[in-house]
XYZ file of C-alpha atoms in Angstrom:
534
model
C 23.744 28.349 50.228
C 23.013 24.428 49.266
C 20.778 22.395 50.139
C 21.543 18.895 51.329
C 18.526 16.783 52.029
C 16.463 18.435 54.870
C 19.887 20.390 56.063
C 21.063 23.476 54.714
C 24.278 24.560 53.617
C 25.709 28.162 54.373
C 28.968 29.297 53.413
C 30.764 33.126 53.439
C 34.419 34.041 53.650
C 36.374 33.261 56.506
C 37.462 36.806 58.626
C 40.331 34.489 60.363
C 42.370 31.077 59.770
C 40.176 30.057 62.926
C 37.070 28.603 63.526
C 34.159 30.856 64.887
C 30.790 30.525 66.673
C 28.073 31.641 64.392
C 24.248 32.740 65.547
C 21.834 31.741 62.743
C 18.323 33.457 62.732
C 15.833 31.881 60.027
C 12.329 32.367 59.217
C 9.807 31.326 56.582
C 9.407 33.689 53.538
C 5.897 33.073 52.960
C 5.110 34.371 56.674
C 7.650 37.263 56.971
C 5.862 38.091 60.117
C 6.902 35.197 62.175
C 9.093 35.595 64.864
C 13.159 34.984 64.175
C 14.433 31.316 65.144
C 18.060 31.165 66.517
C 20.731 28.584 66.340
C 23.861 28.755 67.597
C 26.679 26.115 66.082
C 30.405 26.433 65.680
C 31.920 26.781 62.073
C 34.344 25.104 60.325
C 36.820 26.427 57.792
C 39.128 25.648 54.626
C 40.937 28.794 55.705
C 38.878 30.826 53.317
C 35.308 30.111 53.635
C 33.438 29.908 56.588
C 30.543 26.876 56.770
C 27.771 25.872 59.059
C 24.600 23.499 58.893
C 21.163 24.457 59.631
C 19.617 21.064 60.256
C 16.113 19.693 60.083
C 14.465 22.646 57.639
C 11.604 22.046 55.345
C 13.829 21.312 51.957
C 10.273 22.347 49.829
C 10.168 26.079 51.549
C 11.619 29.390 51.039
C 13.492 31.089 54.135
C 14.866 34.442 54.883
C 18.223 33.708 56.913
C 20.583 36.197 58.802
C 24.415 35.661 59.809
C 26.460 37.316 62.606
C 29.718 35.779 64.158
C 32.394 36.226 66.795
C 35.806 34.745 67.620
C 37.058 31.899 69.621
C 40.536 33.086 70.357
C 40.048 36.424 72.089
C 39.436 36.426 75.745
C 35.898 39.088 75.306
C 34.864 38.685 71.648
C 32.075 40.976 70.070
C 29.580 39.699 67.591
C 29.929 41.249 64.422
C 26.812 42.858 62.493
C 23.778 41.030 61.488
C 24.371 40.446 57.767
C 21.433 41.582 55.338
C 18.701 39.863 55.264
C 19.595 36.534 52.235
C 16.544 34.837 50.796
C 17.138 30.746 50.395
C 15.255 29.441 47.918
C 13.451 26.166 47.784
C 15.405 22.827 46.783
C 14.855 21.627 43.313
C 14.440 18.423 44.172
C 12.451 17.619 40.900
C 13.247 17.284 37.400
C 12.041 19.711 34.508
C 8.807 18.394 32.590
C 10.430 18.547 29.233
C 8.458 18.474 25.528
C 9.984 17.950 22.762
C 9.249 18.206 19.057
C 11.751 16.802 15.895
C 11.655 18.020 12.254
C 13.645 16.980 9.494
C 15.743 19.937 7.556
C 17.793 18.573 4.974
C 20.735 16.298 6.885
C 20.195 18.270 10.154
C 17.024 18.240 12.843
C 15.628 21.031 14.035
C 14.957 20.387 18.071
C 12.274 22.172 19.801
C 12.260 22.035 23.554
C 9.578 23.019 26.481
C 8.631 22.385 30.323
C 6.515 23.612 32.909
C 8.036 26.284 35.234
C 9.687 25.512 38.759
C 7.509 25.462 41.691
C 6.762 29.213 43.362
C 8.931 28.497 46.636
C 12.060 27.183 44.245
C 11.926 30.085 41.735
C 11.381 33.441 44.468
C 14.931 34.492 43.106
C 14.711 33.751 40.043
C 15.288 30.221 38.011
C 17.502 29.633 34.865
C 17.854 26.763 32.340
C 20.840 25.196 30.875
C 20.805 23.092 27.590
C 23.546 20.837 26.977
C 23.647 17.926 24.273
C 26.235 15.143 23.617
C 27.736 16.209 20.299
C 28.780 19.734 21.187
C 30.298 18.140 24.825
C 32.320 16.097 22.399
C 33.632 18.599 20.285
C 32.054 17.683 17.102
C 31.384 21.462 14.894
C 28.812 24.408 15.893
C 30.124 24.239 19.150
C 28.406 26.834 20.678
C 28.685 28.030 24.366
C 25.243 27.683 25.687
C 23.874 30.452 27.870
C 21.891 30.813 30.987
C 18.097 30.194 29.407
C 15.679 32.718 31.408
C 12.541 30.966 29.408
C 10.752 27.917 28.880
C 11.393 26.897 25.393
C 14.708 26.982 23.425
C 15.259 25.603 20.294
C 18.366 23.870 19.248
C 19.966 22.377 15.894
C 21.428 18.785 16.326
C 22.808 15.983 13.374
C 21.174 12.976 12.684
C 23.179 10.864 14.743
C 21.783 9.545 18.260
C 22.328 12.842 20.333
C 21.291 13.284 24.430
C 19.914 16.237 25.099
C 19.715 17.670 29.337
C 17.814 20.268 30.526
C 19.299 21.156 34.153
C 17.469 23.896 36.359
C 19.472 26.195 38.903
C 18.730 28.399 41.388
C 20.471 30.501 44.480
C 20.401 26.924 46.402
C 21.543 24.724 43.858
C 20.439 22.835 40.595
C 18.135 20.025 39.477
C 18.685 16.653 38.426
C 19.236 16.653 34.885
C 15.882 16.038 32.500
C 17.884 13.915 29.747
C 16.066 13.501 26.053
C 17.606 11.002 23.871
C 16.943 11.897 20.033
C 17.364 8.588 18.478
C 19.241 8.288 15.072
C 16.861 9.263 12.465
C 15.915 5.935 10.546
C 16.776 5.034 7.422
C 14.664 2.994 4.977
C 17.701 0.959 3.588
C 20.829 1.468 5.492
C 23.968 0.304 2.632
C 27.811 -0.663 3.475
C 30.127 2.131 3.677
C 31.859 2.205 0.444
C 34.608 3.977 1.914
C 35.519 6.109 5.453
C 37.356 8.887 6.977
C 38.882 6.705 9.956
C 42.025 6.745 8.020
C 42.072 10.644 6.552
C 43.085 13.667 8.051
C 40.008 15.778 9.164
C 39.708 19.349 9.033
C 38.176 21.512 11.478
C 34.666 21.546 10.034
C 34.386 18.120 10.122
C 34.239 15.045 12.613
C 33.442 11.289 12.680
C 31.252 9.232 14.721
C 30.259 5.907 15.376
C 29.189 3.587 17.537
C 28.103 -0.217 18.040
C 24.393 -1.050 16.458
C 22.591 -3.517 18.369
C 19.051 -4.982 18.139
C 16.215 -2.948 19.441
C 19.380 -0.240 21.197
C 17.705 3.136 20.610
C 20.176 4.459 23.595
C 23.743 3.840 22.358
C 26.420 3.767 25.337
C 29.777 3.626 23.810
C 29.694 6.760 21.526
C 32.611 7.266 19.715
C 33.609 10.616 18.335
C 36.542 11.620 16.367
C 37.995 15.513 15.806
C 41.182 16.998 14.817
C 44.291 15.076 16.205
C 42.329 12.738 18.390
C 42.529 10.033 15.028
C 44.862 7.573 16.373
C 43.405 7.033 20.063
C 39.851 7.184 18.661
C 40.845 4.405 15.834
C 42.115 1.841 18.665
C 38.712 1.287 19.738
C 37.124 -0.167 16.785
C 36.913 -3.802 17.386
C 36.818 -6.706 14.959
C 33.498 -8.450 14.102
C 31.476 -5.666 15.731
C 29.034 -3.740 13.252
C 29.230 -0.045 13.824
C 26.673 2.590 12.875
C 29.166 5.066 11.150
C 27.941 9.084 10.633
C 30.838 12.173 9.187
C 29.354 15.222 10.554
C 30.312 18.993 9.030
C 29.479 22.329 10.325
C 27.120 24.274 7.557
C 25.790 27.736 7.913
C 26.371 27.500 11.914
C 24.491 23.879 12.237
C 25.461 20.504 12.178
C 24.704 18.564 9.290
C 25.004 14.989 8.203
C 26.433 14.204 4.991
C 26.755 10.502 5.090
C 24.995 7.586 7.192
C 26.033 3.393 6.448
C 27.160 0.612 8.274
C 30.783 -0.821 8.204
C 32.843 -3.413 9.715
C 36.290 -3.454 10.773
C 36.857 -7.131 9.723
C 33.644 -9.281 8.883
C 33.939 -13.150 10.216
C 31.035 -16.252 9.420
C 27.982 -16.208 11.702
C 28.777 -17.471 15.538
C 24.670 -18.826 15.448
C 22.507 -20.723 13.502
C 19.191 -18.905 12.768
C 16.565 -18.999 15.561
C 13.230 -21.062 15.820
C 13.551 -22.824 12.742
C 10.203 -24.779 12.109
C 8.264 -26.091 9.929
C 4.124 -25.423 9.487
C 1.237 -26.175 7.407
C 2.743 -29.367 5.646
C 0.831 -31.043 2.103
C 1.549 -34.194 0.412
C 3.942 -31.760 -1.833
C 4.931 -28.346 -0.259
C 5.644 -26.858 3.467
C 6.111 -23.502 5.145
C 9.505 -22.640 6.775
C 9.320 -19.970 9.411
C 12.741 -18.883 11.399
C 14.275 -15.804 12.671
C 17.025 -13.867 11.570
C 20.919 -14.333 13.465
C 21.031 -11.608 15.937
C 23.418 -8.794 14.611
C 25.843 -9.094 17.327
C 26.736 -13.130 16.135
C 26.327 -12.324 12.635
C 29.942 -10.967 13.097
C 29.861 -9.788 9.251
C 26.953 -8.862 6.720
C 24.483 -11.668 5.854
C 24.393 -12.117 1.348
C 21.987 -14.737 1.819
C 20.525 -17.535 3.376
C 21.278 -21.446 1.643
C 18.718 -23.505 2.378
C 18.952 -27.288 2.023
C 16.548 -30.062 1.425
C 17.339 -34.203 1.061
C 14.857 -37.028 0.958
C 15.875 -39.408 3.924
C 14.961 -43.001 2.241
C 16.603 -42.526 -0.718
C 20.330 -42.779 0.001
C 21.128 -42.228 -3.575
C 18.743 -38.701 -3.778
C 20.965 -35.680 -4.720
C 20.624 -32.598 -2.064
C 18.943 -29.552 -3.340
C 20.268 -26.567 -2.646
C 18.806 -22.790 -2.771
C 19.658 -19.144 -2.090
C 16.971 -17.224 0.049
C 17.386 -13.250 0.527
C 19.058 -12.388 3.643
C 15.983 -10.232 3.888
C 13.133 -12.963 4.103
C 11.974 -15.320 7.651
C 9.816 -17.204 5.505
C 9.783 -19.290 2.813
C 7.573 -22.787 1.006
C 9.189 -25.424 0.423
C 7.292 -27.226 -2.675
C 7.603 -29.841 -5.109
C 8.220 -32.663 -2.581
C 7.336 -36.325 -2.973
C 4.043 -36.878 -1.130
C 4.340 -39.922 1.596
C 8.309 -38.992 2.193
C 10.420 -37.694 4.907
C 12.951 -34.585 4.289
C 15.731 -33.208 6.180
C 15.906 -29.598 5.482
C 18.582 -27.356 6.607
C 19.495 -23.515 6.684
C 22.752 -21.939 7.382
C 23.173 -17.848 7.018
C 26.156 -16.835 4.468
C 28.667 -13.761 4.859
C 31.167 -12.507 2.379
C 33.506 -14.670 4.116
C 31.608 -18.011 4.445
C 28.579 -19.860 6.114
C 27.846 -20.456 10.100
C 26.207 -22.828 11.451
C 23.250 -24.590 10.074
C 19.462 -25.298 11.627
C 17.244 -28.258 10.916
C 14.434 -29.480 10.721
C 12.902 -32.887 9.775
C 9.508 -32.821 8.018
C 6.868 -35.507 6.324
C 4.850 -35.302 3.293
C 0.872 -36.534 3.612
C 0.346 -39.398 1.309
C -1.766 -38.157 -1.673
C -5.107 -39.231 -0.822
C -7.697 -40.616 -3.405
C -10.248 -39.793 -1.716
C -9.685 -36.456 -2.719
C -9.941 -37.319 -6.820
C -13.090 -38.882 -6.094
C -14.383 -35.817 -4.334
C -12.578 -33.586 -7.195
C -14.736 -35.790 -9.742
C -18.126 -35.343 -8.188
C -17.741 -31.594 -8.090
C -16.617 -31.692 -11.588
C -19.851 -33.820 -12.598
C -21.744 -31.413 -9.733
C -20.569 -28.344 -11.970
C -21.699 -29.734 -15.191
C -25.208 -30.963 -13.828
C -26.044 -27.425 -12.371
C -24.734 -25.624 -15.845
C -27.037 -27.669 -17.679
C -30.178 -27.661 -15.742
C -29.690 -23.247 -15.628
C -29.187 -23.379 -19.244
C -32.438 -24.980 -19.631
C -34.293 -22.734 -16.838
C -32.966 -19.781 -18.134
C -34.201 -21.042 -21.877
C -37.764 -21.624 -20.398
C -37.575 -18.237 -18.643
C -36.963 -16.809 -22.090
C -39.346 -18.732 -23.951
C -42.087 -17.673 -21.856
C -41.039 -13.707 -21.789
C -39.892 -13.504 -25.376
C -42.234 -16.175 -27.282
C -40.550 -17.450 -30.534
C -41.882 -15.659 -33.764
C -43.138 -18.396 -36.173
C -41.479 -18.982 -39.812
C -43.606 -18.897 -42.542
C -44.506 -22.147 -44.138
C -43.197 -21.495 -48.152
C -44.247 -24.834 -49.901
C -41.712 -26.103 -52.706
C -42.099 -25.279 -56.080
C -40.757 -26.585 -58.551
C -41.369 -24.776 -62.393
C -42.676 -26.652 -65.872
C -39.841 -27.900 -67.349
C -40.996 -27.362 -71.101
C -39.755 -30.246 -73.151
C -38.889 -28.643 -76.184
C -37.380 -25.441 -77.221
C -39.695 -24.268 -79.531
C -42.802 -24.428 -76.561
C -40.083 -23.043 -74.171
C -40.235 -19.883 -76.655
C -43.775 -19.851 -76.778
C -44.099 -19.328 -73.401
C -41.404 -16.318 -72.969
C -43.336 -14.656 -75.607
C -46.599 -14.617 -74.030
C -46.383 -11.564 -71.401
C -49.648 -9.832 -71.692
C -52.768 -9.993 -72.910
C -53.396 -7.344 -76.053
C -57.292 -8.375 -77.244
C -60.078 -9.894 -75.764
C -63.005 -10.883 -77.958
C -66.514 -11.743 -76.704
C -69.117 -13.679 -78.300
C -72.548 -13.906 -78.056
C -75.218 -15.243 -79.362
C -78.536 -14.645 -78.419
C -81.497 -17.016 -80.419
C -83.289 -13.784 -81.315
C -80.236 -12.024 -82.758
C -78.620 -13.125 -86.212
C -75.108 -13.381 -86.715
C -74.123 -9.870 -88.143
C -75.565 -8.503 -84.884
C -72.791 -10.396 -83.349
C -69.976 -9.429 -85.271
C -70.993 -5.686 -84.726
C -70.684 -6.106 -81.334
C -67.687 -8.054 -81.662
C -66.670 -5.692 -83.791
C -67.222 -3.109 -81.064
C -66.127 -5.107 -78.402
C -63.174 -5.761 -80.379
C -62.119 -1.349 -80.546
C -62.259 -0.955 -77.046
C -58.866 -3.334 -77.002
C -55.268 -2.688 -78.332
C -54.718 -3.540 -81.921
C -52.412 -6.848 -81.830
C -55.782 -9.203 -82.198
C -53.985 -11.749 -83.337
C -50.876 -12.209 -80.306
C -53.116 -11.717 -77.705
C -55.487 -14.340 -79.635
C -52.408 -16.910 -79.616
C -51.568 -15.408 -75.795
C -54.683 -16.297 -75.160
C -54.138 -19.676 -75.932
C -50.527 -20.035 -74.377
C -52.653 -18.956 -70.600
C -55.405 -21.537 -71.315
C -52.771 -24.341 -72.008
C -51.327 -22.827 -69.111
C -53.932 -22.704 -66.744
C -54.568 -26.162 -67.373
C -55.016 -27.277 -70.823
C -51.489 -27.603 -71.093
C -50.777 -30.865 -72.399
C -47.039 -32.431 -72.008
C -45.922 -32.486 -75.481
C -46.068 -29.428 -78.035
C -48.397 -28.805 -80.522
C -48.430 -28.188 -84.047
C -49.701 -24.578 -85.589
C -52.137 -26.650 -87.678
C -53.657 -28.354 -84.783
C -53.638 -24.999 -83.165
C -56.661 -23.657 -85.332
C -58.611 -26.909 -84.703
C -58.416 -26.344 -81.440
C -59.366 -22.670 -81.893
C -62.431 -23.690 -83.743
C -64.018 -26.193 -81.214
C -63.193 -23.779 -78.102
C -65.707 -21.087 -80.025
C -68.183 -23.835 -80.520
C -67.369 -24.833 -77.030
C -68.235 -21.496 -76.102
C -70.872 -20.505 -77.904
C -72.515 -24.151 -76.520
C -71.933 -22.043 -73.151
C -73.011 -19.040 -73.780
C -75.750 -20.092 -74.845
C -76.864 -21.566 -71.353
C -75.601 -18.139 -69.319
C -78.400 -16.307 -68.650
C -77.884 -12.683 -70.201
C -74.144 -12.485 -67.868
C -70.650 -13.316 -69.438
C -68.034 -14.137 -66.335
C -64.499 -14.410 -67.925
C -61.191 -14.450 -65.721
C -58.159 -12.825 -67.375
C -54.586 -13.927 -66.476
C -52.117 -10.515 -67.443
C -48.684 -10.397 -65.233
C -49.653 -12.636 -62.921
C -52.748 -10.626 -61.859
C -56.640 -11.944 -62.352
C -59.236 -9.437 -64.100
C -63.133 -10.640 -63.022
C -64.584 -9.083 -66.503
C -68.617 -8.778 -66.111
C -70.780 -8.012 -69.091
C -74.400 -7.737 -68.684
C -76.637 -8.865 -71.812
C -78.276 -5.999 -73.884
């Protein structure tokens, strides 16, 4: 049984060479308790198999059909039995909803596969998968004969070439169109030049080739070419000059195909057929542009690109030398600097092969005269940038002056020593460090003079014993506290003076009433001596 369109399709074997009339009774197998529709039609054979058309049936339904046929040679033909009751399933007019998942595992890919069951009225006896892919088709290792798949999810093991993968449904009345999965090539960051390939080696029976033409943007390769045992000289007439191929050796490892090397090669390589495309130029200054183009499609490249030369002359100068550069094959963009500003340039590019450069693009461009307006404007910024430093450095110095006030310096007057003028004074003076005796006189009118030398004599115990340095100490303070005179003195003229200070003193003494006030100079410290009168 087959379904074709809204007609179906019986066949059984022929009893006779001869045609025979057939009775057809069908009903629908959802409603088994409708009432039998007959048809009567003629059959044709092939001398083996009877066949008749049921037309105008509902393609999307299930039906329970019986057969029973007679002769038309005999003069009183009998019908034969009814035949036993045959379920038709539904057509599978529809494709299987197929999901599919991809993981990496070391040179080989690890293909997991799903979909959605058949419709009820397709699948009442029973529905089966088959899973077919390109490589094994083609021979290539692991070939594996694929079995009927009673479930919904298989997993198979595939290289890392471009493979198609079909998932076909079948049932008593037929099959499905084919759900077909295309598993790209896995990428590769950086695909390099085959170094060397099998095309010319004898292959062994774990191992095949294949490759095919790379184009830009083909994820869906057409012209697949595979090569296994004894097919190597056919296979090798197909390779075609100037064509890049996408070249993969395939081996059989542990029961799954794996992919042991992946590069690009060329037959022969030729120069580019095109220039590159959309060469222009952008964003021009007085001394640089940007140069934007895209790369020579693959298929005129004919041959793989080293590098792109790219050109530049200055058009009024006819004696101006033509600079030359390499750019990576790699790059679409590049700045063109250094140029004369106010000048006109033709620039060129032309893409290079290993065998020699294509055609070239140009492009003429024109510097912007240098403008002076612009140093101007650079000049007042410059002068804008000093006149804001200065006035924060002197905010920020007020700021400071106000939150941290500065401390004031003490005021230390100059000084300046007595220079003594002679030695002898200058010795004087380093002798005289303290003061050893102090004597006080006094001399009341009442009192005679022996009164006074007792209590001088008193006076005079109550003091270290060197009367006679601190007597000439004495003297040294008083000269230099201000009797100090600015040449030196003789020792005679010392007593002289010794003399009229006592009378001096006594003269004052005299005229303090009953109180004696004397300052005393010893290390630089001052003594405020008070004696009251007995």
């Amino acid at each position: 049984m087959s379904w074709l369109k809204n007609n179906l399709n019986l066949s059984w074997p022929a009893a006779e060479k001869h045609p025979a009339l057939a009775e057809i009774r069908f009903r629908r197998d959802e409603h088994p308790t409708e009432s039998w529709e007959k048809r009567t039609t003629n059959t044709f054979s092939d001398d083996v198999m009877y066949h008749v058309i049921v037309v105008s049936l509902l393609k999307d339904s299930a039906f329970q059909v019986q057969i029973r046929h007679r002769s038309t040679k005999v003069l009183n033909p009998l019908w034969s039995d009814w035949s036993p009751v045959v379920t038709v399933p539904a057509e599978l007019e529809q494709k299987p909803e197929v999901d599919m998942t991809t993981r990496l595992l070391n040179g080989t890919r690890e293909v997991t596969l799903t979909w959605k069951p058949m419709p009820h009225a397709a699948a009442v006896r029973g529905v089966t998968y088959s899973l077919e892919d390109t490589q094994s088709s083609n021979g290539c290792p692991c070939e594996k004969n694929r079995h009927p798949i009673n479930k919904t999810k298989h997993t198979i093991y595939v290289s890392l070439s471009a493979v198609n993968i079909s998932v076909i449904a079948r049932n008593a009345a037929g099959y499905s169109p084919p759900e077909i999965r295309q598993v790209a090539a896995e990428p590769a960051a950086d695909l390099k030049i085959c170094d060397k390939t099998l095309l010319h080696e004898k292959l062994n029976h774990k191992t095949c080739l294949e490759w095919y033409e790379l184009q830009d943007g083909d994820s869906r390769p057409e012209n697949v070419n595979i090569m296994k045992k004894k097919q190597r000289e056919q296979i090798r007439m197909n390779i075609t000059d100037y064509v890049r191929y996408l070249y993969f050796e395939h081996r059989c490892d542990g029961g799954r195909p794996q992919t042991v090397k992946m590069c690009l090669f060329y037959q022969k390589e030729g120069v580019p057929l095109r220039e590159p495309q959309d060469f222009r130029t952008f964003s021009e200054t007085h001394t640089s542009a940007n140069l934007s183009w895209k790369a020579i499609p693959s298929v005129d490249q004919r041959g793989f690109l080293t590098h792109y030369s790219l050109c530049s002359v200055k058009i009024s100068s006819q004696d101006e030398p033509k600079e030359c550069r390499n750019i990576s094959a790699s790059l679409t963009k590049h700045r063109l600097e250094n140029l004369t500003p106010g000048a006109k340039y033709n620039i060129s590019l032309v893409g290079v092969t290993r065998v020699g450069q294509g055609p070239e693009a140009t492009v003429t461009i024109s510097t912007s005269p240098e403008n002076p307006v612009n140093v101007w404007w650079s000049l007042g910024l410059l002068l804008l940038f000093f006149f804001i430093t200065t006035m924060g450095t002197c905010i920020l110095k007020r700021i400071k002056n106000k939150i941290f006030p500065p401390v004031p310096t003490p005021v230390i007057p100059d000084f300046s020593p007595y220079q003594a003028e002679c030695q002898e004074c200058l010795e004087r003076k380093e002798e005289v460090e303290e003061v050893h005796e102090l004597t006080l006189h006094q001399y009341p009118e009442s009192r005679s003079v022996p009164e006074d030398a007792e209590e001088t004599t008193v006076l005079t115990g109550e003091w270290d014993d060197g009367t006679d340095e601190d007597v000439e100490n004495e003297r040294g303070d008083s000269r230099m506290s201000g009797g100090t005179s600015d040449e030196c003195v003789s020792p005679g003229s010392t007593d002289e003076a010794l003399r009229s200070s006592r009378d001096g003193e006594m003269t004052d003494l005299e005229q303090v009433d009953n109180e004696i006030a004397m300052l005393i100079y010893k290390n630089g410290l001052v003594f405020d001596v008070k004696t009251d009168s007995p």
